[in-house]
CSV table of C-alpha atoms in Angstrom, one decimal:
chain,number,residue,atom,x,y,z
A,1,MET,CA,0.0,0.0,0.0
A,2,ILE,CA,2.9,2.4,0.7
A,3,GLY,CA,3.2,4.9,-2.1
A,4,GLN,CA,-0.2,4.3,-3.5
A,5,ARG,CA,-1.3,7.3,-5.6
A,6,TRP,CA,-4.7,8.6,-6.1
A,7,VAL,CA,-6.3,7.6,-9.4
A,8,GLU,CA,-8.0,10.8,-10.7
A,9,THR,CA,-11.5,9.6,-11.4
A,10,PRO,CA,-13.9,12.0,-13.2
A,11,MET,CA,-15.8,12.8,-10.0
A,12,PHE,CA,-12.6,13.6,-8.1
A,13,MET,CA,-11.4,16.0,-10.8
A,14,LEU,CA,-14.8,17.7,-10.8
A,15,ARG,CA,-14.7,17.9,-7.0
A,16,ARG,CA,-11.2,19.3,-7.0
A,17,ASP,CA,-12.2,22.1,-9.4
A,18,CYS,CA,-15.2,23.0,-7.1
A,19,VAL,CA,-13.0,23.0,-4.0
A,20,THR,CA,-10.5,25.2,-5.7
A,21,ARG,CA,-13.2,27.6,-6.7
A,22,ALA,CA,-14.8,27.6,-3.2
A,23,SER,CA,-11.4,28.3,-1.5
A,24,ALA,CA,-10.1,30.8,-4.2
A,25,SER,CA,-10.3,33.8,-1.8
A,26,TRP,CA,-8.5,32.0,1.1
A,27,ARG,CA,-5.0,33.4,1.9
A,28,ALA,CA,-2.3,30.9,2.4
A,29,ALA,CA,-2.3,29.9,6.1
A,30,ARG,CA,-2.4,26.9,8.4
A,31,PHE,CA,-5.0,24.2,7.8
A,32,LEU,CA,-6.2,20.9,9.4
A,33,GLU,CA,-7.4,18.2,7.0
A,34,ILE,CA,-9.5,15.4,8.4
A,35,GLY,CA,-9.8,12.2,6.4
A,36,ALA,CA,-7.1,13.2,4.0
A,37,GLY,CA,-6.9,9.8,2.2
A,38,THR,CA,-3.9,9.7,-0.1
A,39,GLY,CA,-3.4,13.4,0.1
A,40,ALA,CA,-4.5,14.2,-3.4
A,41,LEU,CA,-6.5,17.3,-2.4
A,42,THR,CA,-4.0,18.2,0.3
A,43,GLN,CA,-1.4,18.7,-2.3
A,44,THR,CA,-3.5,21.4,-4.1
A,45,PHE,CA,-3.4,23.5,-0.9
A,46,LEU,CA,0.3,22.9,-0.2
A,47,ALA,CA,1.1,23.9,-3.8
A,48,ARG,CA,-0.7,27.2,-3.1
A,49,GLY,CA,1.6,27.9,-0.1
A,50,PHE,CA,-0.6,26.6,2.7
A,51,THR,CA,0.9,24.7,5.6
A,52,GLY,CA,-0.9,22.3,7.8
A,53,VAL,CA,-1.7,19.0,9.5
A,54,CYS,CA,-3.4,15.9,8.1
A,55,TYR,CA,-5.2,13.1,9.8
A,56,ASP,CA,-6.8,9.9,8.5
A,57,LEU,CA,-8.5,7.1,10.5
A,58,GLY,CA,-6.6,4.2,9.1
A,59,GLU,CA,-3.0,3.5,10.1
A,60,ALA,CA,-2.1,2.3,6.6
A,61,ASN,CA,-3.7,5.4,5.1
A,62,ARG,CA,-1.5,7.6,7.4
A,63,ARG,CA,1.6,5.8,6.1
A,64,ILE,CA,0.4,6.5,2.5
A,65,LEU,CA,-0.1,10.1,3.4
A,66,ARG,CA,3.4,10.5,4.8
A,67,HIS,CA,4.9,8.9,1.7
A,68,ASN,CA,2.8,10.9,-0.8
A,69,LEU,CA,3.4,14.3,1.0
A,70,ALA,CA,7.1,13.8,1.8
A,71,GLU,CA,8.1,16.2,-1.0
A,72,PHE,CA,6.5,19.1,0.9
A,73,GLY,CA,8.8,18.5,3.9
A,74,GLY,CA,8.0,20.4,7.1
A,75,ALA,CA,5.0,22.2,5.4
A,76,VAL,CA,2.7,19.4,6.5
A,77,ASP,CA,2.6,16.9,9.3
A,78,VAL,CA,0.5,13.7,9.5
A,79,VAL,CA,-0.7,13.1,13.1
A,80,GLU,CA,-1.8,9.8,14.7
A,81,SER,CA,-4.7,11.4,16.6
A,82,LEU,CA,-6.7,14.6,16.6
A,83,ALA,CA,-6.5,14.5,20.4
A,84,THR,CA,-2.9,15.7,20.1
A,85,LEU,CA,-4.0,19.0,18.6
A,86,GLU,CA,-4.9,22.2,20.4
A,87,PRO,CA,-8.3,23.9,19.8
A,88,ARG,CA,-8.5,27.3,18.1
A,89,THR,CA,-5.1,27.0,16.4
A,90,PHE,CA,-6.0,26.6,12.7
A,91,ASP,CA,-7.1,29.1,10.1
A,92,TYR,CA,-8.9,26.5,8.1
A,93,VAL,CA,-10.4,23.0,8.6
A,94,VAL,CA,-11.2,20.9,5.6
A,95,ALA,CA,-12.8,17.4,5.3
A,96,PHE,CA,-13.6,16.1,1.8
A,97,GLU,CA,-16.0,13.0,1.5
A,98,VAL,CA,-15.8,12.4,5.2
A,99,LEU,CA,-19.0,13.6,6.9
A,100,GLU,CA,-21.2,11.1,5.2
A,101,HIS,CA,-19.2,8.3,6.8
A,102,ILE,CA,-20.0,9.4,10.3
A,103,GLU,CA,-23.2,8.4,12.0
A,104,ALA,CA,-23.1,11.4,14.4
A,105,ASP,CA,-22.3,13.9,11.7
A,106,ALA,CA,-23.5,17.0,13.6
A,107,GLU,CA,-21.4,16.2,16.6
A,108,ALA,CA,-18.4,15.6,14.3
A,109,LEU,CA,-18.8,18.9,12.5
A,110,ARG,CA,-19.0,20.8,15.9
A,111,SER,CA,-15.8,19.0,17.1
A,112,TRP,CA,-13.9,19.9,13.9
A,113,ALA,CA,-15.0,23.6,14.1
A,114,ARG,CA,-13.4,23.9,17.6
A,115,TYR,CA,-10.0,23.6,16.0
A,116,LEU,CA,-10.6,26.9,14.2
A,117,LYS,CA,-9.5,30.3,15.3
A,118,PRO,CA,-12.4,32.8,15.6
A,119,GLY,CA,-13.2,33.8,12.0
A,120,GLY,CA,-11.5,30.8,10.6
A,121,ARG,CA,-13.1,28.9,7.7
A,122,ILE,CA,-14.2,25.4,7.3
A,123,ALA,CA,-15.0,23.5,4.0
A,124,VAL,CA,-16.4,20.0,3.4
A,125,SER,CA,-17.5,18.0,0.4
A,126,VAL,CA,-20.3,15.5,0.6
A,127,PRO,CA,-22.5,13.4,-1.8
A,128,ALA,CA,-25.8,15.1,-2.7
A,129,HIS,CA,-29.4,14.1,-2.6
A,130,MET,CA,-30.7,11.2,-0.5
A,131,ARG,CA,-33.0,10.0,-3.3
A,132,LYS,CA,-29.8,8.8,-5.0
A,133,PHE,CA,-28.6,6.8,-2.0
A,134,ASN,CA,-28.0,3.2,-3.2
A,135,GLU,CA,-25.9,0.1,-2.8
A,136,GLU,CA,-22.8,2.0,-4.1
A,137,ASP,CA,-23.1,4.3,-1.1
A,138,ARG,CA,-23.5,1.4,1.3
A,139,ALA,CA,-20.5,-0.4,-0.2
A,140,VAL,CA,-18.2,2.5,0.7
A,141,GLY,CA,-19.6,3.1,4.2
A,142,HIS,CA,-22.0,6.0,3.6
A,143,TYR,CA,-24.7,6.7,6.2
A,144,ARG,CA,-26.4,9.2,4.0
A,145,ARG,CA,-26.3,11.8,1.2
A,146,TYR,CA,-27.2,15.4,1.9
A,147,GLU,CA,-29.6,18.1,0.9
A,148,ARG,CA,-28.7,21.8,0.7
A,149,ARG,CA,-30.9,22.9,3.6
A,150,GLU,CA,-29.7,20.0,5.8
A,151,LEU,CA,-26.1,21.0,5.1
A,152,GLN,CA,-26.8,24.6,5.9
A,153,LYS,CA,-28.4,23.7,9.2
A,154,LEU,CA,-25.4,21.5,10.2
A,155,PHE,CA,-23.1,24.5,9.7
A,156,GLU,CA,-25.4,26.8,11.7
A,157,ASP,CA,-25.6,24.3,14.5
A,158,ALA,CA,-21.8,24.0,14.6
A,159,GLY,CA,-21.5,27.8,15.2
A,160,CYS,CA,-20.7,28.8,11.6
A,161,SER,CA,-22.1,31.6,9.5
A,162,ASP,CA,-21.7,33.0,6.0
A,163,THR,CA,-22.2,29.6,4.6
A,164,ARG,CA,-21.8,29.1,0.8
A,165,ILE,CA,-22.8,25.8,-0.8
A,166,LEU,CA,-21.8,24.8,-4.4
A,167,SER,CA,-23.4,21.9,-6.3
A,168,TYR,CA,-20.8,20.2,-8.5
A,169,GLY,CA,-20.7,17.4,-11.1
A,170,PHE,CA,-23.5,18.4,-13.5
A,171,PRO,CA,-23.9,17.2,-16.2
A,172,LEU,CA,-21.1,14.7,-16.3
A,173,ALA,CA,-21.8,13.0,-12.9
A,174,ILE,CA,-25.1,11.7,-14.1
A,175,LEU,CA,-23.5,10.0,-17.1
A,176,THR,CA,-20.6,8.6,-15.1
A,177,ARG,CA,-22.9,7.3,-12.4
A,178,ARG,CA,-24.9,5.4,-15.0
A,179,GLY,CA,-21.7,4.2,-16.6
A,180,ASN,CA,-20.5,2.9,-13.3
A,181,GLN,CA,-23.7,1.0,-12.8
A,182,LEU,CA,-23.5,-0.6,-16.3
A,183,LEU,CA,-19.9,-1.6,-15.9
A,184,LYS,CA,-20.5,-3.2,-12.5
A,185,ARG,CA,-23.2,-5.4,-14.0
A,186,PHE,CA,-20.5,-7.0,-16.1
A,187,ALA,CA,-17.8,-7.2,-13.4
A,188,SER,CA,-16.3,-10.7,-13.0
A,189,ARG,CA,-16.3,-10.6,-9.3
A,190,PRO,CA,-18.1,-8.6,-6.5
A,191,GLU,CA,-16.4,-5.5,-5.4
A,192,SER,CA,-18.0,-5.1,-1.9
A,193,ASP,CA,-17.1,-7.0,1.2
A,194,GLN,CA,-20.4,-7.9,3.0
A,195,HIS,CA,-18.5,-8.7,6.2
A,196,ALA,CA,-16.5,-5.5,6.5
A,197,THR,CA,-17.4,-3.1,9.2
A,198,GLN,CA,-18.7,0.4,8.5
A,199,GLU,CA,-15.4,1.8,9.8
A,200,LEU,CA,-13.3,-0.5,7.5
A,201,LEU,CA,-15.4,0.4,4.5
A,202,SER,CA,-14.9,4.1,5.3
A,203,ILE,CA,-11.1,3.6,5.7
A,204,ARG,CA,-10.9,1.8,2.4
A,205,SER,CA,-12.9,4.4,0.5
A,206,GLY,CA,-10.1,6.9,1.2
A,207,VAL,CA,-7.5,5.1,-0.9
A,208,GLU,CA,-9.4,2.5,-3.0
A,209,ARG,CA,-11.4,2.9,-6.2
A,210,SER,CA,-13.8,0.5,-7.9
A,211,GLN,CA,-12.8,-1.2,-11.1
A,212,ALA,CA,-15.7,0.6,-12.8
A,213,SER,CA,-14.3,4.0,-11.8
A,214,LEU,CA,-10.8,3.0,-12.9
A,215,ARG,CA,-12.1,2.0,-16.3
A,216,LEU,CA,-14.0,5.3,-16.7
A,217,SER,CA,-10.9,7.3,-15.7
A,218,HIS,CA,-9.0,5.9,-18.7
A,219,ILE,CA,-11.6,7.6,-21.0
A,220,LEU,CA,-12.4,10.7,-18.9
A,221,ASN,CA,-9.0,12.0,-17.9
A,222,ARG,CA,-7.5,15.5,-17.5
A,223,ARG,CA,-7.3,16.1,-21.2
A,224,THR,CA,-10.9,15.0,-22.1
A,225,LEU,CA,-12.6,16.3,-19.0
A,226,GLY,CA,-11.7,19.9,-19.5
A,227,PRO,CA,-14.9,21.0,-21.2
A,228,PHE,CA,-17.1,19.3,-18.5
A,229,ILE,CA,-15.2,21.1,-15.8
A,230,ALA,CA,-15.8,24.4,-17.4
A,231,ILE,CA,-19.5,23.6,-17.9
A,232,GLN,CA,-20.1,22.5,-14.3
A,233,ARG,CA,-19.2,26.0,-13.1
A,234,ALA,CA,-22.3,27.5,-14.6
A,235,PHE,CA,-24.4,25.2,-12.4
A,236,PHE,CA,-22.7,25.6,-9.0
A,237,ALA,CA,-25.7,27.6,-7.6
A,238,MET,CA,-28.2,24.9,-8.7
A,239,ASP,CA,-29.0,21.5,-7.2
A,240,LEU,CA,-28.3,19.5,-10.3
A,241,GLY,CA,-25.0,17.9,-9.4
A,242,ASP,CA,-24.1,14.7,-7.5
A,243,GLY,CA,-22.1,16.5,-4.8
A,244,TYR,CA,-21.8,19.6,-2.6
A,245,VAL,CA,-18.9,21.6,-1.5
A,246,ALA,CA,-19.8,23.8,1.5
A,247,GLU,CA,-17.6,26.6,2.9
A,248,ALA,CA,-18.4,28.7,6.0
A,249,ARG,CA,-16.9,31.1,8.6
A,250,TYR,CA,-16.6,29.9,12.2
A,251,GLY,CA,-18.5,32.2,14.5
A,252,SER,CA,-21.1,34.9,13.9
A,253,GLU,CA,-20.1,38.4,12.8
A,254,SER,CA,-20.8,39.8,16.2
A,255,SER,CA,-18.6,37.2,17.9
A,256,LEU,CA,-15.7,38.1,15.7
A,257,VAL,CA,-15.5,41.8,16.9
A,258,GLY,CA,-12.2,42.2,18.6
A,259,ALA,CA,-11.0,38.7,17.8
A,260,SER,CA,-7.5,38.3,16.5
C-alpha cells in the first residue's frame, strides 16, 4: 500500500475544481485536513503555499499520506490522533468526502470547528441528494447523502455563519454514475465485502477505487474532462450535481468583533 497514488477519477477531478473555486479567496495559512486519504486534495493546498496538519482514520492510510506528502517536507505533518492538537489553532479546517461516513455527523462537525481560530473557515464536500442513495453508497460506508438545507443547518448548529454551498458534477456526474452501474453489472467478481465493518469500508474508501471507476478514468482524464469542468461551473448555484462543497466562517459576525 505504501506509495499508492490517487487515481484521478472523473468525480474527483470535478470535486477538485469545485473545492479550488470555493477556496479561491483563502489566503495561504495553516490548515487541518480530516480524512485526507492519499493526500490528493491536500497537495493542491500545499502547492498554493498553505501549511498544515493531516489526519486519517486508518494507520495504513496515514503511512500512505506521509509517503505521498514527503516532497513538501515540514510544510505538512500527519498526526496519529486529533487529540494531540490544540483547539483554536487553525485558520482552516477541511474534510472532503468524510462527513457522510460518520453516523453522528452534527457532533463531528462541531468538534472539527473547535480547532478553528475565531473567524477561521471550514470546508467540506459530501455526496448530494438522498434520493440517489443506493448500494454503491453502502458499499463505501456512507450513512447518508445530503440536501442543501440540511447541510446549511449543520453548519449553523456548529457555530458557523456566512455559509456558501456549491453543487458540482452536472452534467457529467449523471453520465458517469450510470456508466459505473453498467460496468458493475459485467464485473467478473463482486467489489464489496459484506463482512466489512462500517469503519473499515470508510477507511478503504479513502484510498481504493472501484474497477468501474478506474475504467472510466482511462476515458475521462484531465485532457478529455476539461470541457465538462468548465460547464459545471455554470451550475454551481443549482441543485443538479451529485455532490456539494460547503464553505463557511466559524463564528457569527458579532462574535468576531475584537477577535485576532
